[in-house]
Coordinates of C-alpha atoms in Angstrom, one line a residue:
Chain A
M1 CA 0.0 0.0 0.0
Q2 CA 2.9 2.4 -0.8
N3 CA 1.1 4.7 -3.1
R4 CA -1.9 5.2 -0.9
V5 CA -3.2 8.8 -0.7
T6 CA -4.0 9.6 2.9
I7 CA -7.4 10.9 3.6
L8 CA -7.2 14.3 5.2
K9 CA -9.9 15.1 7.7
T10 CA -12.3 18.0 7.3
Y11 CA -12.7 19.6 10.7
K12 CA -16.1 21.1 11.5
I13 CA -17.4 23.3 14.3
Y14 CA -19.8 21.8 16.9
I15 CA -23.1 23.5 17.4
G16 CA -26.1 22.1 19.2
G17 CA -24.7 18.6 19.2
K18 CA -24.2 18.7 15.4
F19 CA -21.0 19.0 13.4
E20 CA -21.5 21.9 11.1
R21 CA -19.5 23.9 8.6
S22 CA -19.3 27.6 9.1
E23 CA -22.4 29.3 7.8
S24 CA -20.0 31.8 6.1
G25 CA -18.3 29.1 4.1
R26 CA -14.9 30.6 5.0
Y27 CA -11.8 28.6 6.1
Y28 CA -8.3 29.2 7.1
P29 CA -5.3 26.9 6.6
L30 CA -3.7 25.2 9.6
T31 CA -0.1 24.4 9.3
D32 CA 2.2 22.2 11.4
K33 CA 5.5 23.5 12.8
S34 CA 7.3 22.7 9.6
G35 CA 4.9 25.0 7.7
K36 CA 3.0 22.2 5.9
Q37 CA -0.7 22.5 5.7
V38 CA -2.5 19.9 7.7
A39 CA -6.1 21.0 7.6
N40 CA -8.7 23.6 6.8
I41 CA -10.3 25.1 9.8
C42 CA -13.7 26.8 9.8
L43 CA -13.6 30.6 10.1
S44 CA -16.8 31.0 12.1
S45 CA -19.0 34.1 11.6
R46 CA -21.2 36.0 14.0
K47 CA -24.1 34.0 12.7
D48 CA -22.5 30.8 13.8
F49 CA -22.0 32.3 17.2
R50 CA -25.7 33.4 17.2
N51 CA -26.8 29.9 16.3
A52 CA -24.6 28.5 19.0
V53 CA -26.1 30.8 21.6
V54 CA -29.6 29.7 20.6
A55 CA -28.5 26.1 20.9
A56 CA -26.9 26.7 24.3
R57 CA -30.0 28.6 25.6
N58 CA -32.2 25.7 24.5
A59 CA -30.0 23.2 26.2
F60 CA -29.8 25.1 29.4
G61 CA -33.2 24.1 30.8
G62 CA -32.5 20.4 30.4
W63 CA -28.9 20.4 31.5
S64 CA -29.4 22.5 34.6
T65 CA -32.3 20.5 35.8
R66 CA -30.6 17.1 35.4
T67 CA -29.7 15.7 38.8
A68 CA -26.2 16.8 39.9
Y69 CA -25.3 13.2 40.1
N70 CA -26.1 12.6 36.5
R71 CA -24.1 15.6 35.4
S72 CA -21.2 14.1 37.3
Q73 CA -21.6 10.8 35.5
I74 CA -21.6 12.5 32.2
L75 CA -18.4 14.5 32.9
Y76 CA -16.8 11.3 34.1
R77 CA -17.9 9.6 30.9
M78 CA -16.2 12.3 28.9
A79 CA -12.9 11.5 30.8
E80 CA -13.4 7.8 30.0
M81 CA -13.8 8.6 26.3
M82 CA -10.7 10.8 26.3
E83 CA -8.6 8.0 27.9
G84 CA -9.5 5.8 24.9
R85 CA -8.3 8.4 22.5
A86 CA -5.3 9.6 24.4
T87 CA -2.8 8.8 21.6
Q88 CA -4.7 10.9 19.1
F89 CA -4.6 13.9 21.5
V90 CA -0.8 13.3 22.0
D91 CA -0.2 13.3 18.3
E92 CA -2.1 16.5 17.9
L93 CA -0.3 18.3 20.7
M94 CA 3.0 17.2 19.3
M95 CA 2.0 18.7 16.0
E96 CA 1.5 22.0 17.9
G97 CA 5.1 21.7 19.0
D98 CA 5.1 19.8 22.2
S99 CA 7.6 17.1 23.0
K100 CA 6.1 13.6 23.3
K101 CA 6.6 13.7 27.1
A102 CA 5.0 17.1 27.5
A103 CA 2.1 16.1 25.2
E104 CA 1.5 13.0 27.2
N105 CA 1.6 14.8 30.5
Q106 CA -0.9 17.4 29.2
V107 CA -3.3 14.8 28.0
Y108 CA -3.3 12.8 31.3
E109 CA -3.5 16.0 33.3
A110 CA -6.5 17.0 31.2
I111 CA -8.3 13.7 31.8
D112 CA -7.6 13.9 35.5
R113 CA -8.9 17.5 35.7
L114 CA -12.1 16.4 34.0
V115 CA -12.5 13.7 36.6
Y116 CA -11.8 16.2 39.3
Y117 CA -14.6 18.5 38.2
A118 CA -16.9 15.5 37.6
G119 CA -16.6 14.8 41.3
W120 CA -17.6 18.3 42.3
C121 CA -20.9 18.4 40.3
D122 CA -23.0 17.0 43.2
K123 CA -20.9 18.4 46.0
Y124 CA -20.4 22.1 45.6
H125 CA -24.0 22.9 46.7
Q126 CA -23.2 21.3 50.1
V127 CA -20.0 23.3 50.5
F128 CA -21.2 26.6 49.3
G129 CA -24.9 26.5 50.3
S130 CA -25.9 27.5 53.7
V131 CA -28.7 27.7 56.3
N132 CA -28.8 31.2 57.6
P133 CA -29.9 32.4 61.0
V134 CA -32.7 35.0 60.7
A135 CA -34.8 36.8 63.3
S136 CA -38.2 36.0 62.0
S137 CA -40.0 32.6 61.8
H138 CA -38.4 31.6 58.5
F139 CA -36.3 28.8 57.4
N140 CA -33.7 30.7 55.4
F141 CA -31.2 29.0 53.1
S142 CA -28.9 29.8 50.2
V143 CA -27.9 27.6 47.3
P144 CA -25.7 28.3 44.3
E145 CA -27.4 28.0 41.0
P146 CA -26.0 28.0 37.4
M147 CA -26.3 31.4 35.6
G148 CA -27.2 30.3 32.0
V149 CA -25.2 30.6 28.9
V150 CA -21.5 31.4 29.3
S151 CA -19.2 32.4 26.5
V152 CA -15.7 31.0 26.9
I153 CA -12.6 32.3 25.1
A154 CA -10.2 29.4 25.4
P155 CA -6.5 29.9 25.9
E156 CA -3.9 29.9 23.0
E157 CA -1.4 27.8 24.8
R158 CA -1.5 24.3 26.3
T159 CA -4.8 24.1 24.4
L160 CA -6.1 20.8 25.6
I161 CA -5.7 21.2 29.3
G162 CA -6.6 24.9 28.8
L163 CA -9.9 23.9 27.1
I164 CA -10.8 21.4 29.9
T165 CA -10.0 23.9 32.6
A166 CA -12.1 26.5 30.8
I167 CA -15.2 24.2 30.2
A168 CA -15.4 21.7 33.1
P169 CA -16.1 24.1 36.0
V170 CA -18.6 26.0 33.8
I171 CA -20.8 23.1 32.9
A172 CA -20.3 21.2 36.2
S173 CA -22.9 23.4 37.8
G174 CA -25.4 23.2 34.9
N175 CA -24.4 26.2 32.8
T176 CA -24.1 25.7 29.0
C177 CA -21.4 27.4 27.0
V178 CA -20.2 28.6 23.6
V179 CA -16.4 28.2 23.3
L180 CA -14.0 29.9 20.9
A181 CA -11.2 27.5 20.5
S182 CA -7.6 28.5 20.2
E183 CA -7.0 30.2 16.8
K184 CA -3.4 29.0 16.3
N185 CA -3.9 25.5 17.6
P186 CA -7.5 24.4 17.4
L187 CA -6.9 20.7 16.5
S188 CA -7.2 19.1 20.0
S189 CA -10.3 21.2 20.7
L190 CA -11.9 20.0 17.5
T191 CA -11.0 16.4 18.3
F192 CA -12.5 17.1 21.8
T193 CA -15.9 17.8 20.0
E194 CA -15.9 14.1 19.1
I195 CA -15.6 13.3 22.8
L196 CA -18.5 15.6 23.6
D197 CA -20.6 14.0 20.9
T198 CA -20.1 10.4 22.2
S199 CA -20.3 10.9 25.9
D200 CA -24.1 11.3 26.7
L201 CA -23.6 15.1 26.9
P202 CA -26.8 16.7 25.6
G203 CA -26.4 18.6 22.3
G204 CA -25.9 22.4 22.9
V205 CA -24.4 22.1 26.4
V206 CA -20.9 22.7 24.9
N207 CA -20.6 24.4 21.5
I208 CA -17.2 24.8 20.0
L209 CA -16.4 27.4 17.3
T210 CA -13.1 28.1 15.6
G211 CA -12.1 31.3 14.0
K212 CA -10.4 34.6 14.4
N213 CA -10.2 36.0 17.9
D214 CA -10.5 39.7 16.9
E215 CA -13.4 39.0 14.6
L216 CA -15.5 37.1 17.2
L217 CA -14.6 38.7 20.5
G218 CA -17.1 41.5 20.0
Q219 CA -19.9 39.0 19.3
F220 CA -18.9 36.8 22.3
S221 CA -19.1 39.8 24.6
T222 CA -22.1 41.8 23.3
H223 CA -24.8 39.1 22.8
M224 CA -27.5 40.0 25.4
D225 CA -28.4 36.3 25.8
V226 CA -25.0 35.5 27.2
N227 CA -24.9 35.6 31.0
G228 CA -21.2 35.4 31.7
I229 CA -17.9 35.6 29.9
A230 CA -14.8 33.6 30.7
Y231 CA -11.7 35.0 29.0
H232 CA -8.5 32.9 29.1
G233 CA -5.5 35.0 28.1
K234 CA -3.7 38.1 28.7
D235 CA -4.2 40.5 25.8
A236 CA -4.9 43.8 27.4
K237 CA -6.9 45.2 24.5
S238 CA -9.2 42.2 24.3
I239 CA -9.8 42.4 28.0
T240 CA -10.7 46.1 27.9
S241 CA -13.1 45.6 25.0
I242 CA -14.7 42.6 26.7
Q243 CA -15.2 44.5 29.9
Q244 CA -16.7 47.5 28.1
N245 CA -19.1 45.3 26.1
A246 CA -20.1 43.3 29.2
A247 CA -21.3 46.6 30.7
L248 CA -24.2 46.6 28.2
N249 CA -26.2 44.4 30.5
V250 CA -23.8 44.2 33.4
R251 CA -22.7 40.7 32.6
R252 CA -20.2 38.9 34.7
V253 CA -16.6 38.7 33.3
K254 CA -14.0 36.4 34.7
L255 CA -10.4 36.6 33.5
Y256 CA -8.0 33.7 33.8
N257 CA -4.4 33.4 32.8
D258 CA -3.2 30.2 34.4
T259 CA -2.9 27.5 31.8
K260 CA 0.6 26.7 33.0
A261 CA -0.4 26.6 36.6
E262 CA 0.0 23.5 38.7
A263 CA -3.0 21.3 39.2
N264 CA -3.4 22.2 42.9
Q265 CA -3.7 25.9 41.9
V266 CA -6.3 25.4 39.2
E267 CA -8.3 22.5 40.6
N268 CA -10.6 24.1 43.2
P269 CA -14.4 24.4 43.5
Y270 CA -14.2 28.2 43.5
R271 CA -13.9 27.9 39.7
I272 CA -17.4 26.4 39.7
M273 CA -18.7 29.3 41.9
D274 CA -17.4 31.8 39.3
F275 CA -20.4 31.1 37.2
T276 CA -23.1 30.6 39.7
E277 CA -25.6 32.8 41.4
I278 CA -26.6 32.4 45.0
K279 CA -30.3 32.0 45.5
T280 CA -31.7 32.7 49.0
T281 CA -35.1 31.4 50.0
W282 CA -37.2 32.5 52.9
H283 CA -39.5 29.7 53.8
P284 CA -42.1 30.5 56.4
I285 CA -42.4 28.2 59.4
G286 CA -44.7 27.9 62.4
D287 CA -43.5 28.4 65.9
Chain B
M1 CA -72.5 32.2 -11.3
K2 CA -71.0 29.2 -9.6
P3 CA -68.0 27.6 -11.4
D4 CA -67.8 23.9 -11.7
F5 CA -65.5 23.0 -8.8
S6 CA -65.3 19.3 -9.7
L7 CA -62.7 20.4 -12.4
I8 CA -59.2 20.1 -11.1
T9 CA -56.6 22.8 -11.4
P10 CA -53.5 20.6 -11.6
I11 CA -50.6 21.6 -9.3
D12 CA -47.0 20.7 -10.0
K13 CA -45.9 19.8 -6.5
V14 CA -42.2 19.5 -7.4
G15 CA -42.4 22.8 -9.2
V16 CA -44.0 24.5 -6.2
E17 CA -41.3 23.2 -3.9
E18 CA -38.6 24.3 -6.2
R19 CA -40.1 27.8 -6.5
V20 CA -40.3 28.1 -2.8
A21 CA -36.7 26.9 -2.4
R22 CA -35.6 29.5 -5.0
L23 CA -37.5 32.3 -3.3
N24 CA -36.0 31.3 0.0
T25 CA -32.6 32.1 -1.3
R26 CA -33.5 35.8 -1.6
S27 CA -31.5 37.8 0.9
I28 CA -33.0 40.9 2.5
K29 CA -30.7 43.2 4.3
K30 CA -30.4 46.5 6.2
E31 CA -33.2 49.0 5.5
S32 CA -35.3 46.5 3.5
K33 CA -35.0 44.0 6.4
L34 CA -36.0 46.6 8.9
F35 CA -39.0 47.7 6.7
A36 CA -40.1 44.1 6.3
M37 CA -39.8 43.4 10.0
R38 CA -41.9 46.4 10.8
L39 CA -44.4 45.5 8.2
A40 CA -44.6 41.9 9.5
M41 CA -45.3 43.3 13.0
Q42 CA -48.2 45.3 11.6
M43 CA -49.6 42.1 9.9
I44 CA -49.8 40.0 13.0
D45 CA -53.1 38.7 14.3
L46 CA -52.0 38.2 17.9
T47 CA -53.8 35.0 18.8
T48 CA -54.8 33.0 21.8
L49 CA -57.0 30.0 21.1
E50 CA -56.6 27.7 24.1
G51 CA -59.1 25.8 26.2
M52 CA -57.5 27.4 29.2
D53 CA -58.0 31.0 28.0
T54 CA -59.5 33.3 30.7
P55 CA -60.7 36.9 30.6
G56 CA -57.5 37.9 32.3
K57 CA -55.4 36.2 29.7
V58 CA -57.3 37.9 26.9
Q59 CA -56.9 41.2 28.7
Q60 CA -53.2 40.7 28.9
L61 CA -52.9 39.8 25.2
C62 CA -54.7 43.0 24.4
N63 CA -52.3 45.0 26.6
K64 CA -49.5 43.3 24.6
A65 CA -51.2 44.3 21.3
L66 CA -51.4 47.9 22.5
R67 CA -47.9 48.1 24.0
P68 CA -45.8 45.3 22.5
Y69 CA -42.6 46.8 24.0
S70 CA -41.7 49.4 26.5
G71 CA -38.4 50.9 25.8
P72 CA -36.5 53.3 23.6
H73 CA -37.3 51.6 20.3
E74 CA -40.4 52.3 18.2
I75 CA -42.4 49.1 17.5
P76 CA -45.6 49.3 15.4
Q77 CA -48.9 47.9 16.6
V78 CA -50.2 44.6 15.5
A79 CA -53.3 44.3 13.1
A80 CA -55.7 42.4 15.3
V81 CA -56.3 40.2 18.3
C82 CA -57.8 36.8 17.6
V83 CA -59.9 35.1 20.4
Y84 CA -62.7 32.7 21.0
P85 CA -66.3 34.2 20.8
P86 CA -66.9 34.6 24.6
F87 CA -63.9 36.9 24.8
V88 CA -64.8 39.2 21.9
R89 CA -66.5 41.8 24.2
I90 CA -63.6 41.9 26.6
A91 CA -61.0 42.3 23.8
K92 CA -63.2 45.0 22.1
K93 CA -63.4 47.0 25.3
A94 CA -59.7 46.5 26.1
L95 CA -58.6 47.7 22.6
G96 CA -61.0 50.6 22.5
S97 CA -60.2 53.1 19.8
S98 CA -56.7 51.9 19.2
G99 CA -57.5 50.8 15.7
I100 CA -56.6 47.2 16.4
N101 CA -59.3 44.9 15.2
V102 CA -60.9 42.1 17.1
A103 CA -61.1 38.8 15.2
S104 CA -63.0 35.8 16.5
V105 CA -63.0 32.2 15.4
A106 CA -66.4 30.8 14.8
T107 CA -68.3 27.9 13.1
A108 CA -67.4 25.2 15.7
F109 CA -63.7 26.0 15.6
H110 CA -61.6 23.9 15.0
S111 CA -63.4 20.8 13.9
G112 CA -66.2 22.6 12.0
H113 CA -68.7 19.9 13.1
A114 CA -71.9 21.6 14.0
T115 CA -75.2 22.2 12.4
M116 CA -75.6 25.1 10.0
A117 CA -78.0 26.8 12.4
E118 CA -75.5 26.6 15.2
K119 CA -72.7 28.0 13.0
L120 CA -74.8 30.9 11.9
A121 CA -75.9 31.7 15.4
E122 CA -72.3 31.7 16.5
V123 CA -71.2 34.0 13.8
K124 CA -74.1 36.3 14.6
Y125 CA -73.1 36.3 18.2
C126 CA -69.5 37.3 17.4
V127 CA -70.7 40.1 15.1
D128 CA -73.2 41.4 17.7
E129 CA -70.4 41.3 20.4
G130 CA -68.4 43.6 18.1
A131 CA -66.0 41.4 16.2
D132 CA -64.5 43.2 13.2
E133 CA -63.3 39.9 11.6
V134 CA -64.6 36.4 11.7
D135 CA -62.4 33.4 11.1
M136 CA -64.5 30.4 10.0
V137 CA -63.4 26.8 9.4
I138 CA -64.8 24.9 6.4
S139 CA -66.3 21.4 6.9
R140 CA -63.4 19.3 5.7
G141 CA -65.4 16.2 6.0
E142 CA -67.9 17.3 3.4
F143 CA -65.2 18.8 1.2
L144 CA -63.1 15.6 1.2
R145 CA -66.2 13.6 0.3
G146 CA -66.5 15.7 -2.9
N147 CA -69.4 17.7 -1.7
Y148 CA -68.0 21.0 -3.0
N149 CA -71.4 22.7 -3.3
F150 CA -71.8 22.2 0.4
T151 CA -68.6 24.1 1.1
F152 CA -69.6 26.9 -1.3
D153 CA -73.0 27.3 0.2
E154 CA -71.5 27.1 3.7
V155 CA -69.1 29.9 3.1
A156 CA -71.7 32.0 1.2
A157 CA -74.2 31.6 4.1
I158 CA -71.6 32.6 6.7
K159 CA -70.5 35.5 4.6
E160 CA -74.0 36.8 4.6
A161 CA -74.3 36.3 8.4
C162 CA -71.0 38.3 8.9
G163 CA -72.5 41.5 7.5
K164 CA -69.9 44.2 7.7
A165 CA -67.4 42.0 9.5
H166 CA -64.5 40.6 7.4
L167 CA -64.6 36.9 6.7
K168 CA -61.5 34.8 6.8
V169 CA -62.0 31.2 5.6
I170 CA -59.8 28.6 7.2
L171 CA -59.1 25.7 4.9
E172 CA -57.2 23.6 7.4
T173 CA -54.7 22.5 4.7
G174 CA -53.1 20.0 7.0
E175 CA -56.2 17.9 6.5
L176 CA -56.7 18.4 2.8
N177 CA -54.0 16.0 1.8
T178 CA -53.1 17.3 -1.6
L179 CA -52.2 20.7 -3.1
E180 CA -54.9 20.2 -5.7
N181 CA -57.4 20.2 -2.8
V182 CA -55.9 23.3 -1.3
R183 CA -56.3 25.0 -4.6
R184 CA -59.8 23.9 -5.0
A185 CA -60.8 24.9 -1.5
S186 CA -59.2 28.3 -2.1
D187 CA -61.2 28.7 -5.3
I188 CA -64.4 27.7 -3.7
S189 CA -64.0 30.0 -0.7
M190 CA -63.1 33.0 -2.9
A191 CA -66.0 32.4 -5.3
A192 CA -68.3 32.2 -2.3
G193 CA -67.3 35.6 -0.9
A194 CA -64.3 35.1 1.4
D195 CA -62.4 38.3 2.2
F196 CA -59.4 36.3 3.3
I197 CA -58.3 32.7 2.9
K198 CA -56.3 31.2 5.8
T199 CA -54.2 28.1 5.9
S200 CA -54.8 26.5 9.3
T201 CA -56.4 26.6 12.7
G202 CA -53.1 26.0 14.4
K203 CA -54.5 22.9 16.0
V204 CA -53.5 20.5 13.2
S205 CA -50.0 19.6 12.2
P206 CA -48.7 20.5 9.7
A207 CA -50.0 24.1 10.0
A208 CA -48.9 26.7 7.5
T209 CA -46.2 25.6 5.2
Q210 CA -44.6 27.6 2.4
P211 CA -45.7 25.3 -0.5
V212 CA -49.3 25.4 0.6
T213 CA -49.1 29.2 1.0
L214 CA -47.7 29.6 -2.4
V215 CA -50.5 27.5 -3.9
M216 CA -53.1 29.7 -2.1
L217 CA -51.3 32.9 -3.2
E218 CA -51.4 31.7 -6.8
A219 CA -55.1 31.0 -6.4
I220 CA -55.6 34.5 -5.2
R221 CA -53.6 35.9 -8.1
D222 CA -55.6 33.9 -10.7
F223 CA -58.9 35.0 -9.0
Y224 CA -57.8 38.6 -9.2
L225 CA -56.8 38.4 -12.8
K226 CA -60.2 36.8 -13.6
T227 CA -62.5 39.0 -11.5
G228 CA -60.5 42.0 -10.4
T229 CA -61.3 41.3 -6.8
K230 CA -58.4 41.3 -4.3
I231 CA -58.6 38.6 -1.7
G232 CA -56.4 38.6 1.4
M233 CA -54.2 35.8 2.7
K234 CA -53.4 34.6 6.2
P235 CA -50.9 31.8 6.9
A236 CA -51.4 30.7 10.5
G237 CA -49.6 28.3 12.9
G238 CA -45.9 27.4 13.0
I239 CA -44.6 30.8 11.9
R240 CA -42.5 31.6 15.0
D241 CA -39.5 33.5 13.9
T242 CA -38.5 36.5 11.9
K243 CA -36.6 34.5 9.3
T244 CA -39.7 32.5 8.4
A245 CA -41.9 35.5 8.4
L246 CA -39.6 37.3 5.9
K247 CA -39.7 34.3 3.6
Y248 CA -43.5 34.5 3.5
L249 CA -43.3 38.2 2.7
V250 CA -40.9 37.5 -0.2
M251 CA -43.4 34.9 -1.5
V252 CA -46.3 37.4 -1.3
K253 CA -44.3 40.2 -3.1
E254 CA -43.1 37.8 -5.9
T255 CA -46.5 36.2 -6.4
L256 CA -49.0 39.0 -5.9
G257 CA -47.0 42.2 -5.9
A258 CA -46.6 45.1 -3.6
D259 CA -50.4 45.7 -3.3
W260 CA -50.6 42.7 -1.0
L261 CA -47.8 43.9 1.3
D262 CA -50.4 45.6 3.4
P263 CA -52.0 44.5 6.7
N264 CA -55.4 44.7 5.0
M265 CA -54.3 42.1 2.5
F266 CA -51.9 39.8 4.4
R267 CA -51.8 38.6 8.0
F268 CA -49.8 36.3 10.1
G269 CA -51.7 34.2 12.6
A270 CA -49.1 33.9 15.3
S271 CA -48.3 34.8 18.9
A272 CA -44.6 33.9 19.4
L273 CA -43.7 35.7 16.2
A274 CA -44.3 39.1 17.7
N275 CA -41.6 38.8 20.4
D276 CA -39.0 37.5 17.9
L277 CA -39.8 40.4 15.5
I278 CA -39.4 42.9 18.3
M279 CA -36.1 41.3 19.3
Q280 CA -34.8 41.3 15.7
I281 CA -35.9 44.9 15.1
I282 CA -33.9 46.0 18.1
K283 CA -31.0 43.8 17.0
Q284 CA -31.1 45.6 13.7
E285 CA -31.2 49.0 15.2
T286 CA -28.6 48.4 17.9
G287 CA -26.3 45.8 16.2
V288 CA -26.5 43.7 19.3
Y289 CA -28.2 40.3 19.5
Q290 CA -31.0 40.4 22.1
S291 CA -32.1 38.1 24.8
G292 CA -35.6 36.8 25.6
D293 CA -35.0 37.9 29.2
Y294 CA -35.7 41.5 28.4
F295 CA -39.1 41.0 26.7
S296 CA -42.5 39.9 27.9
K297 CA -43.0 36.1 27.9
D298 CA -46.2 36.0 25.9

């Protein structure tokens, strides 16, 4: 089979549980470190983003009302599926320029981090919820609840662990999200969509787009139906524009720049709390 | 003069679908889009036809018709509010002199199974209560049996009972099976005096579809060319978003011309559509996609 022509894969974006091409029909070439083109990547447009937000909004009701235990099972299932495809992820990270050792470490760390957040799905309420003392005859308690649709701008470096760190805490509490994958190195994020598709995660909970950061950042931060924005990176201009846009409806913005941090610094339940709201209930009681 | 309705006007189903698909590729942008969206808003018959309707719910719907949006953007009023007969008086009072019409469904909506006397009495009741428009359903059973004269006489009798009120005839195309039947039912209704022909009750699936609407629009065009009378059109049910509404407007413009781009000649029977139109109009004016959180739920 010496003269076989290898079949190159067409990578698509992932919206509402479906693999779609960009509505705009635009692409950009992805090259490996030697400069050889390895794939065409969708250049998503604002309409793709709009469709993704609609899908995420529709998925929110179902995902947030699943039992916390079931969300936990599904996140764990995603980790299981990643384990089976670890070698593919390693290859893709090596294409980005990682050494074999570094790529392997990153993949295993990513899987472990997913398992870590899977564990928190049905536990963060207990830790962060409270029963509050009040002076009237009320039973007063507070529980954290998911906010809704979160737009996530994934980091440009250490893309796999970065993506997991960006997504897992957001969806663990029942949020849904629209993710803009790394512009330079989107391959592992796109392969991750196949994990999402095969691990019982309802369509629309995680939507992954590829494209140009400066083209889409405005859309990711102005859409009124987005409840929170998670920005992973350190570009000062982007951060300013996101914060200004978020002021339109006083949306929550969280900035992260810690893809290289050790697990014990990034793995904590406060990340889940970043995209929850506390609901306090006053329940009348007799004497 | 009653034409012979047993003759078939053949409909090329594949051709109709292709024409619809081709019209759907038209792209409407910027000012034209804003114009179309405002027009679509003015063409809405805001509808509530549920067993669980209450006077309060109807009152609320009327409030929505009067003030669809409270904020800095200008949103036009809808054309009419469509309710069951017992609520006509309430709607009429609530809408007052706003110019928004009250439409009522009648003739044993939505099955159409009742005696002629009952149907006429119901229509008379609606008109006496103050309804400006009456939406009747045809007896699909008799029609499908081939009893076309029955349908003609039925529509003609109801039209007479309507007096000054406008009559919209619901064909319930989801139950007519073929496009030929849709065409025939349209022809019969128009010949018998309908002011509007309307696709569906909204209670049967499929409700309004584009191919069915195109066939009805062509029937209206042919009727106009033959008699010089302009009949209105109302697709109802299943038109929930702006995108779909604009596709219908393109069909109307391309089939009947600009004269029908008028709330007196074309209506949408819908309730969810209004909110989406408001959202899209504001999106167009501000450049920012909107959220349902900032608009009334129904």
